[in-house]
PDB file of C-alpha atoms in Angstrom:
ATOM      1  CA  MET A   1       0.032  -0.117  -0.022  1.00  0.00           C
ATOM      2  CA  ALA A   2       1.228   3.502  -0.918  1.00  0.00           C
ATOM      3  CA  GLY A   3       1.230   5.048   2.616  1.00  0.00           C
ATOM      4  CA  LYS A   4      -1.819   5.977   4.677  1.00  0.00           C
ATOM      5  CA  LEU A   5      -4.366   7.171   2.309  1.00  0.00           C
ATOM      6  CA  THR A   6      -7.573   7.670   4.390  1.00  0.00           C
ATOM      7  CA  ASP A   7      -8.640  10.641   6.400  1.00  0.00           C
ATOM      8  CA  ASP A   8      -7.919  10.217  10.035  1.00  0.00           C
ATOM      9  CA  ARG A   9     -10.653  12.809  11.025  1.00  0.00           C
ATOM     10  CA  GLU A  10     -13.314  10.216  10.360  1.00  0.00           C
ATOM     11  CA  MET A  11     -13.508   6.305  10.663  1.00  0.00           C
ATOM     12  CA  SER A  12     -11.787   4.118   8.297  1.00  0.00           C
ATOM     13  CA  ALA A  13     -12.357   0.423   7.593  1.00  0.00           C
ATOM     14  CA  SER A  14      -8.949  -0.681   8.999  1.00  0.00           C
ATOM     15  CA  ARG A  15      -9.991   0.912  12.374  1.00  0.00           C
ATOM     16  CA  LEU A  16     -13.372  -0.746  12.656  1.00  0.00           C
ATOM     17  CA  PRO A  17     -12.226  -3.733  14.749  1.00  0.00           C
ATOM     18  CA  GLY A  18     -10.981  -1.232  17.479  1.00  0.00           C
ATOM     19  CA  LEU A  19     -14.172   0.747  17.265  1.00  0.00           C
ATOM     20  CA  MET A  20     -16.403  -2.412  17.405  1.00  0.00           C
ATOM     21  CA  GLY A  21     -14.576  -3.994  20.234  1.00  0.00           C
ATOM     22  CA  PHE A  22     -12.701  -6.779  18.353  1.00  0.00           C
ATOM     23  CA  SER A  23      -9.033  -5.556  18.606  1.00  0.00           C
ATOM     24  CA  ASN A  24      -6.522  -6.555  21.195  1.00  0.00           C
ATOM     25  CA  TYR A  25      -4.571  -3.272  20.473  1.00  0.00           C
ATOM     26  CA  SER A  26      -7.320  -0.639  20.259  1.00  0.00           C
ATOM     27  CA  THR A  27     -10.399   0.326  22.080  1.00  0.00           C
ATOM     28  CA  PRO A  28     -13.470   2.657  20.946  1.00  0.00           C
ATOM     29  CA  ASN A  29     -11.975   5.410  23.119  1.00  0.00           C
ATOM     30  CA  ASP A  30      -8.550   4.943  21.484  1.00  0.00           C
ATOM     31  CA  GLU A  31     -10.135   5.390  17.987  1.00  0.00           C
ATOM     32  CA  LEU A  32     -12.074   8.417  19.300  1.00  0.00           C
ATOM     33  CA  GLN A  33      -8.903  10.029  20.750  1.00  0.00           C
ATOM     34  CA  PHE A  34      -7.044   9.225  17.359  1.00  0.00           C
ATOM     35  CA  SER A  35      -9.599  11.111  15.292  1.00  0.00           C
ATOM     36  CA  ILE A  36      -9.890  13.996  17.784  1.00  0.00           C
ATOM     37  CA  ASN A  37      -6.216  14.359  17.618  1.00  0.00           C
ATOM     38  CA  ALA A  38      -6.378  14.424  13.740  1.00  0.00           C
ATOM     39  CA  ILE A  39      -9.150  17.102  13.952  1.00  0.00           C
ATOM     40  CA  ASP A  40      -6.930  19.223  16.214  1.00  0.00           C
ATOM     41  CA  GLY A  41      -4.049  19.021  13.582  1.00  0.00           C
ATOM     42  CA  LYS A  42      -1.778  16.938  15.827  1.00  0.00           C
ATOM     43  CA  PRO A  43       0.650  14.655  13.861  1.00  0.00           C
ATOM     44  CA  ARG A  44      -0.086  11.015  13.294  1.00  0.00           C
ATOM     45  CA  PRO A  45       2.004   8.841  15.710  1.00  0.00           C
ATOM     46  CA  ASP A  46       4.640   6.592  14.041  1.00  0.00           C
ATOM     47  CA  ILE A  47       3.300   2.939  14.761  1.00  0.00           C
ATOM     48  CA  SER A  48       5.517   1.271  12.267  1.00  0.00           C
ATOM     49  CA  ASN A  49       7.482  -1.784  13.133  1.00  0.00           C
ATOM     50  CA  GLU A  50       9.447  -4.528  11.383  1.00  0.00           C
ATOM     51  CA  ALA A  51       6.372  -6.822  11.094  1.00  0.00           C
ATOM     52  CA  MET A  52       4.515  -3.936   9.486  1.00  0.00           C
ATOM     53  CA  GLY A  53       7.379  -3.373   7.147  1.00  0.00           C
ATOM     54  CA  TRP A  54       7.467  -6.959   6.011  1.00  0.00           C
ATOM     55  CA  GLY A  55       3.709  -6.919   5.539  1.00  0.00           C
ATOM     56  CA  ASN A  56       3.862  -3.944   3.244  1.00  0.00           C
ATOM     57  CA  THR A  57       6.958  -5.521   1.363  1.00  0.00           C
ATOM     58  CA  LEU A  58       5.057  -8.936   0.887  1.00  0.00           C
ATOM     59  CA  GLU A  59       1.696  -7.376   0.184  1.00  0.00           C
ATOM     60  CA  PRO A  60       1.854  -7.665  -3.651  1.00  0.00           C
ATOM     61  CA  VAL A  61       3.391 -11.121  -3.323  1.00  0.00           C
ATOM     62  CA  ILE A  62       0.518 -12.356  -1.119  1.00  0.00           C
ATOM     63  CA  LEU A  63      -2.087 -10.956  -3.471  1.00  0.00           C
ATOM     64  CA  GLY A  64      -0.401 -12.150  -6.551  1.00  0.00           C
ATOM     65  CA  ALA A  65      -0.295 -15.702  -5.384  1.00  0.00           C
ATOM     66  CA  ALA A  66      -3.946 -15.490  -4.115  1.00  0.00           C
ATOM     67  CA  CYS A  67      -5.141 -14.285  -7.589  1.00  0.00           C
ATOM     68  CA  GLN A  68      -3.211 -17.085  -9.237  1.00  0.00           C
ATOM     69  CA  ARG A  69      -4.904 -19.683  -7.019  1.00  0.00           C
ATOM     70  CA  LEU A  70      -8.278 -18.148  -7.741  1.00  0.00           C
ATOM     71  CA  GLY A  71      -7.689 -17.952 -11.503  1.00  0.00           C
ATOM     72  CA  ILE A  72      -8.473 -14.232 -11.591  1.00  0.00           C
ATOM     73  CA  GLU A  73      -6.586 -11.005 -12.437  1.00  0.00           C
ATOM     74  CA  GLY A  74      -5.766  -8.349  -9.907  1.00  0.00           C
ATOM     75  CA  GLU A  75      -4.683  -4.849  -9.492  1.00  0.00           C
ATOM     76  CA  PHE A  76      -2.472  -3.921  -6.543  1.00  0.00           C
ATOM     77  CA  ASN A  77      -0.686  -0.814  -5.036  1.00  0.00           C
ATOM     78  CA  LEU A  78      -3.779   1.277  -5.332  1.00  0.00           C
ATOM     79  CA  ASP A  79      -3.169   4.941  -4.500  1.00  0.00           C
ATOM     80  CA  LYS A  80      -6.533   6.463  -3.852  1.00  0.00           C
ATOM     81  CA  PRO A  81      -9.040   6.252  -0.886  1.00  0.00           C
ATOM     82  CA  TYR A  82     -12.710   5.452  -1.153  1.00  0.00           C
ATOM     83  CA  SER A  83     -15.626   7.178   0.784  1.00  0.00           C
ATOM     84  CA  HIS A  84     -19.066   6.123   1.472  1.00  0.00           C
ATOM     85  CA  ARG A  85     -21.675   8.401  -0.073  1.00  0.00           C
ATOM     86  CA  SER A  86     -24.022   8.604   2.930  1.00  0.00           C
ATOM     87  CA  PHE A  87     -22.017   8.533   6.101  1.00  0.00           C
ATOM     88  CA  ALA A  88     -18.505   9.153   7.362  1.00  0.00           C
ATOM     89  CA  LEU A  89     -16.556   5.979   6.430  1.00  0.00           C
ATOM     90  CA  ASN A  90     -13.544   5.728   4.261  1.00  0.00           C
ATOM     91  CA  CYS A  91     -11.277   3.005   3.319  1.00  0.00           C
ATOM     92  CA  SER A  92      -8.164   2.224   1.244  1.00  0.00           C
ATOM     93  CA  LEU A  93      -7.743  -1.236  -0.634  1.00  0.00           C
ATOM     94  CA  ASP A  94      -4.546  -3.393  -0.917  1.00  0.00           C
ATOM     95  CA  GLY A  95      -6.018  -4.591  -4.197  1.00  0.00           C
ATOM     96  CA  ILE A  96      -8.912  -5.304  -6.378  1.00  0.00           C
ATOM     97  CA  GLY A  97      -9.609  -8.650  -7.988  1.00  0.00           C
ATOM     98  CA  TYR A  98     -11.538  -9.158 -11.251  1.00  0.00           C
ATOM     99  CA  GLY A  99     -13.715 -12.123 -11.318  1.00  0.00           C
ATOM    100  CA  HIS A 100     -15.276 -13.595 -14.535  1.00  0.00           C
ATOM    101  CA  GLY A 101     -18.163 -15.428 -12.867  1.00  0.00           C
ATOM    102  CA  LEU A 102     -16.368 -18.528 -11.577  1.00  0.00           C
ATOM    103  CA  GLU A 103     -18.229 -20.260  -8.822  1.00  0.00           C
ATOM    104  CA  VAL A 104     -15.746 -21.175  -6.006  1.00  0.00           C
ATOM    105  CA  THR A 105     -16.144 -23.589  -3.202  1.00  0.00           C
ATOM    106  CA  SER A 106     -13.800 -24.353  -0.221  1.00  0.00           C
ATOM    107  CA  ASP A 107     -10.728 -26.318  -1.236  1.00  0.00           C
ATOM    108  CA  PRO A 108      -8.529 -26.664   1.928  1.00  0.00           C
ATOM    109  CA  ASP A 109      -5.738 -28.405  -0.108  1.00  0.00           C
ATOM    110  CA  LYS A 110      -5.442 -25.275  -2.096  1.00  0.00           C
ATOM    111  CA  GLY A 111      -5.920 -22.992   1.038  1.00  0.00           C
ATOM    112  CA  ILE A 112      -9.282 -21.622  -0.128  1.00  0.00           C
ATOM    113  CA  PHE A 113     -12.037 -21.261   2.236  1.00  0.00           C
ATOM    114  CA  VAL A 114     -15.510 -19.752   1.587  1.00  0.00           C
ATOM    115  CA  VAL A 115     -16.820 -18.340   4.729  1.00  0.00           C
ATOM    116  CA  GLY A 116     -20.438 -18.260   5.666  1.00  0.00           C
ATOM    117  CA  GLN A 117     -21.795 -20.129   2.742  1.00  0.00           C
ATOM    118  CA  ASP A 118     -21.246 -23.228   0.442  1.00  0.00           C
ATOM    119  CA  SER A 119     -19.989 -21.287  -2.516  1.00  0.00           C
ATOM    120  CA  ILE A 120     -19.314 -17.797  -3.926  1.00  0.00           C
ATOM    121  CA  LYS A 121     -19.433 -16.369  -7.432  1.00  0.00           C
ATOM    122  CA  LEU A 122     -16.461 -14.117  -8.283  1.00  0.00           C
ATOM    123  CA  GLU A 123     -18.227 -11.973 -10.489  1.00  0.00           C
ATOM    124  CA  GLY A 124     -16.790  -8.365 -11.272  1.00  0.00           C
ATOM    125  CA  PRO A 125     -14.491  -6.452  -9.058  1.00  0.00           C
ATOM    126  CA  GLY A 126     -13.767  -7.696  -5.541  1.00  0.00           C
ATOM    127  CA  VAL A 127     -11.946  -6.343  -2.544  1.00  0.00           C
ATOM    128  CA  LEU A 128      -8.507  -7.932  -1.850  1.00  0.00           C
ATOM    129  CA  GLU A 129      -6.971  -7.591   1.575  1.00  0.00           C
ATOM    130  CA  ALA A 130      -3.446  -8.970   2.412  1.00  0.00           C
ATOM    131  CA  LYS A 131      -2.466  -9.917   5.863  1.00  0.00           C
ATOM    132  CA  LEU A 132       0.790 -11.331   7.339  1.00  0.00           C
ATOM    133  CA  THR A 133       0.866 -13.032  10.782  1.00  0.00           C
ATOM    134  CA  LYS A 134       2.911 -15.232  12.995  1.00  0.00           C
ATOM    135  CA  THR A 135      -0.070 -16.976  14.471  1.00  0.00           C
ATOM    136  CA  GLN A 136      -1.076 -20.623  13.576  1.00  0.00           C
ATOM    137  CA  PRO A 137      -3.285 -21.049  10.422  1.00  0.00           C
ATOM    138  CA  GLU A 138      -7.035 -20.722  11.028  1.00  0.00           C
ATOM    139  CA  ASP A 139     -10.062 -22.079   9.135  1.00  0.00           C
ATOM    140  CA  VAL A 140     -11.767 -18.710   9.724  1.00  0.00           C
ATOM    141  CA  PRO A 141      -9.591 -15.573  10.402  1.00  0.00           C
ATOM    142  CA  HIS A 142     -10.022 -13.691  13.651  1.00  0.00           C
ATOM    143  CA  LEU A 143     -12.446 -10.695  13.179  1.00  0.00           C
ATOM    144  CA  ALA A 144      -9.657  -8.371  13.736  1.00  0.00           C
ATOM    145  CA  ARG A 145      -7.522  -9.966  11.036  1.00  0.00           C
ATOM    146  CA  GLY A 146      -9.591  -8.724   7.970  1.00  0.00           C
ATOM    147  CA  PRO A 147     -13.286  -9.951   8.121  1.00  0.00           C
ATOM    148  CA  ILE A 148     -14.615  -6.766   9.791  1.00  0.00           C
ATOM    149  CA  GLN A 149     -12.300  -4.557   7.861  1.00  0.00           C
ATOM    150  CA  LEU A 150     -13.517  -6.408   4.576  1.00  0.00           C
ATOM    151  CA  GLN A 151     -17.012  -5.944   5.305  1.00  0.00           C
ATOM    152  CA  GLY A 152     -16.466  -2.180   5.699  1.00  0.00           C
ATOM    153  CA  GLN A 153     -14.442  -2.043   2.447  1.00  0.00           C
ATOM    154  CA  MET A 154     -17.210  -3.788   0.525  1.00  0.00           C
ATOM    155  CA  LEU A 155     -19.778  -1.523   2.165  1.00  0.00           C
ATOM    156  CA  VAL A 156     -17.827   1.638   0.935  1.00  0.00           C
ATOM    157  CA  THR A 157     -16.978   0.276  -2.487  1.00  0.00           C
ATOM    158  CA  GLY A 158     -20.271  -1.583  -3.265  1.00  0.00           C
ATOM    159  CA  HIS A 159     -18.161  -4.610  -4.388  1.00  0.00           C
ATOM    160  CA  LYS A 160     -20.072  -7.874  -4.093  1.00  0.00           C
ATOM    161  CA  TRP A 161     -17.230 -10.242  -2.915  1.00  0.00           C
ATOM    162  CA  GLY A 162     -14.006  -9.933  -1.103  1.00  0.00           C
ATOM    163  CA  ALA A 163     -10.988 -12.031  -0.072  1.00  0.00           C
ATOM    164  CA  VAL A 164      -8.826 -11.836   3.091  1.00  0.00           C
ATOM    165  CA  CYS A 165      -5.449 -13.285   1.940  1.00  0.00           C
ATOM    166  CA  VAL A 166      -3.415 -14.349   5.010  1.00  0.00           C
ATOM    167  CA  LEU A 167       0.235 -15.652   4.931  1.00  0.00           C
ATOM    168  CA  TYR A 168       0.704 -17.549   8.151  1.00  0.00           C
ATOM    169  CA  GLN A 169       4.223 -17.793   9.639  1.00  0.00           C
ATOM    170  CA  GLY A 170       5.688 -16.945   6.213  1.00  0.00           C
ATOM    171  CA  ILE A 171       4.904 -20.443   4.870  1.00  0.00           C
ATOM    172  CA  GLU A 172       1.225 -20.967   4.391  1.00  0.00           C
ATOM    173  CA  LEU A 173      -1.218 -18.832   2.377  1.00  0.00           C
ATOM    174  CA  ARG A 174      -4.916 -19.072   3.056  1.00  0.00           C
ATOM    175  CA  ILE A 175      -7.620 -17.230   1.029  1.00  0.00           C
ATOM    176  CA  PHE A 176     -10.855 -16.459   2.850  1.00  0.00           C
ATOM    177  CA  LEU A 177     -13.725 -15.524   0.504  1.00  0.00           C
ATOM    178  CA  PHE A 178     -16.615 -13.448   1.823  1.00  0.00           C
ATOM    179  CA  ALA A 179     -19.763 -11.998   0.449  1.00  0.00           C
ATOM    180  CA  PRO A 180     -21.341  -8.945   1.938  1.00  0.00           C
ATOM    181  CA  HIS A 181     -22.983  -9.810   5.303  1.00  0.00           C
ATOM    182  CA  LYS A 182     -26.100  -7.611   5.978  1.00  0.00           C
ATOM    183  CA  GLU A 183     -26.143  -7.934   9.771  1.00  0.00           C
ATOM    184  CA  THR A 184     -22.381  -7.018  10.034  1.00  0.00           C
ATOM    185  CA  GLN A 185     -22.625  -4.244   7.776  1.00  0.00           C
ATOM    186  CA  ALA A 186     -25.738  -2.844   9.660  1.00  0.00           C
ATOM    187  CA  ALA A 187     -23.642  -3.022  12.829  1.00  0.00           C
ATOM    188  CA  ILE A 188     -20.856  -1.128  11.058  1.00  0.00           C
ATOM    189  CA  VAL A 189     -23.276   1.684   9.988  1.00  0.00           C
ATOM    190  CA  LYS A 190     -24.666   2.010  13.445  1.00  0.00           C
ATOM    191  CA  ALA A 191     -21.159   2.096  15.071  1.00  0.00           C
ATOM    192  CA  VAL A 192     -19.844   4.668  12.430  1.00  0.00           C
ATOM    193  CA  GLN A 193     -22.787   6.892  12.859  1.00  0.00           C
ATOM    194  CA  ASP A 194     -22.510   6.997  16.659  1.00  0.00           C
ATOM    195  CA  PHE A 195     -18.709   7.611  16.251  1.00  0.00           C
ATOM    196  CA  GLU A 196     -19.353  10.493  13.927  1.00  0.00           C
ATOM    197  CA  SER A 197     -21.957  12.067  16.230  1.00  0.00           C
ATOM    198  CA  ARG A 198     -19.404  12.085  19.023  1.00  0.00           C
ATOM    199  CA  LEU A 199     -16.903  13.679  16.717  1.00  0.00           C
ATOM    200  CA  GLU A 200     -19.483  16.338  15.616  1.00  0.00           C
ATOM    201  CA  THR A 201     -20.150  17.041  19.421  1.00  0.00           C
ATOM    202  CA  TYR A 202     -16.363  17.666  19.756  1.00  0.00           C
ATOM    203  CA  ARG A 203     -16.253  19.872  16.735  1.00  0.00           C
ATOM    204  CA  GLN A 204     -19.067  21.964  17.901  1.00  0.00           C
ATOM    205  CA  THR A 205     -18.537  22.173  21.577  1.00  0.00           C
ATOM    206  CA  GLY A 206     -14.956  20.876  22.368  1.00  0.00           C
ATOM    207  CA  GLY A 207     -16.543  18.392  24.744  1.00  0.00           C
ATOM    208  CA  ILE A 208     -15.780  14.642  24.404  1.00  0.00           C
ATOM    209  CA  GLU A 209     -18.492  12.105  24.679  1.00  0.00           C
ATOM    210  CA  TRP A 210     -16.375   9.144  25.902  1.00  0.00           C
ATOM    211  CA  TYR A 211     -17.380   5.465  25.354  1.00  0.00           C
ATOM    212  CA  PRO A 212     -17.659   3.393  28.621  1.00  0.00           C
ATOM    213  CA  PRO A 213     -14.071   2.937  29.919  1.00  0.00           C
ATOM    214  CA  GLN A 214     -12.560  -0.444  29.527  1.00  0.00           C
ATOM    215  CA  SER A 215      -9.712  -0.191  31.778  1.00  0.00           C
ATOM    216  CA  SER A 216      -8.164   1.922  34.634  1.00  0.00           C
ATOM    217  CA  ARG A 217      -5.938   3.407  31.892  1.00  0.00           C
ATOM    218  CA  GLU A 218      -9.071   4.747  30.137  1.00  0.00           C
ATOM    219  CA  LEU A 219     -10.462   6.019  33.401  1.00  0.00           C
ATOM    220  CA  ASP A 220      -7.309   8.072  33.798  1.00  0.00           C
ATOM    221  CA  ARG A 221      -7.683   9.618  30.400  1.00  0.00           C
ATOM    222  CA  ILE A 222     -11.513  10.426  30.867  1.00  0.00           C
ATOM    223  CA  TYR A 223     -10.670  11.799  34.362  1.00  0.00           C
ATOM    224  CA  PRO A 224      -7.156  13.063  34.219  1.00  0.00           C
ATOM    225  CA  THR A 225      -7.541  15.052  37.466  1.00  0.00           C
ATOM    226  CA  ALA A 226      -9.207  14.173  40.789  1.00  0.00           C
ATOM    227  CA  ALA A 227     -12.280  16.210  41.668  1.00  0.00           C
ATOM    228  CA  ALA A 228     -11.975  18.462  44.765  1.00  0.00           C
ATOM    229  CA  LYS A 229     -13.985  17.267  47.548  1.00  0.00           C
ATOM    230  CA  GLU A 230     -14.827  18.745  50.973  1.00  0.00           C
ATOM    231  CA  LEU A 231     -12.856  17.255  53.925  1.00  0.00           C
ATOM    232  CA  VAL A 232     -14.879  14.997  56.035  1.00  0.00           C
ATOM    233  CA  GLU A 233     -14.043  14.722  59.707  1.00  0.00           C
ATOM    234  CA  LEU A 234     -14.416  11.241  61.071  1.00  0.00           C
ATOM    235  CA  PRO A 235     -15.531  10.552  64.533  1.00  0.00           C
ATOM    236  CA  GLU A 236     -12.814   9.492  66.956  1.00  0.00           C
ATOM    237  CA  THR A 237     -12.745   5.750  67.624  1.00  0.00           C
ATOM    238  CA  VAL A 238     -12.727   4.388  71.182  1.00  0.00           C
TER     239      VAL A 238
END
């Protein structure tokens, strides 16, 4: 991917797992603070590391191998963001696959898994999302490892299929094929609209409508100073 393309001042598909409570690394309040910082013009923190660097380097390799297994053509290294027409959700894509109507079923020997249904037709453009992980291979990827993000990407682009292409431990590629899931996408819409409402409150008033805290660290952020209280004299004990 050619750098960060999406606008941090609103929600993006890659941040949906954190917003919706599926991430081990980010909470809804983390995501809210991230966008508030962007609204205030603060620089984006550098979160890059060696694993992310290898993920970016191997991204076209992962997607190229996935397209070859699926028998489709693909376009990678896209350099533009996409935005939903009706509400504040944007995304970028690792790649787009171009299907020709092939009906695909799960084939574990080829590392192909159709999720949530028996088969899927690869018709027209589809979202391609590449992931690199050191975890053990899964039959269904963790929700934070592509599925939620992919549903958001399909919601924004209108594409009717998508593939999360995961290279496990550098030696095993698995391709997880998804169709749009109405219930998941409805939950995404609800979460994003609530998120945008909180951002609009901040834009208008400067006040922050925090989500319920999930840890003592979040309580410290929401209440950075102790409230002053009157001193209470306790009766002497015998």
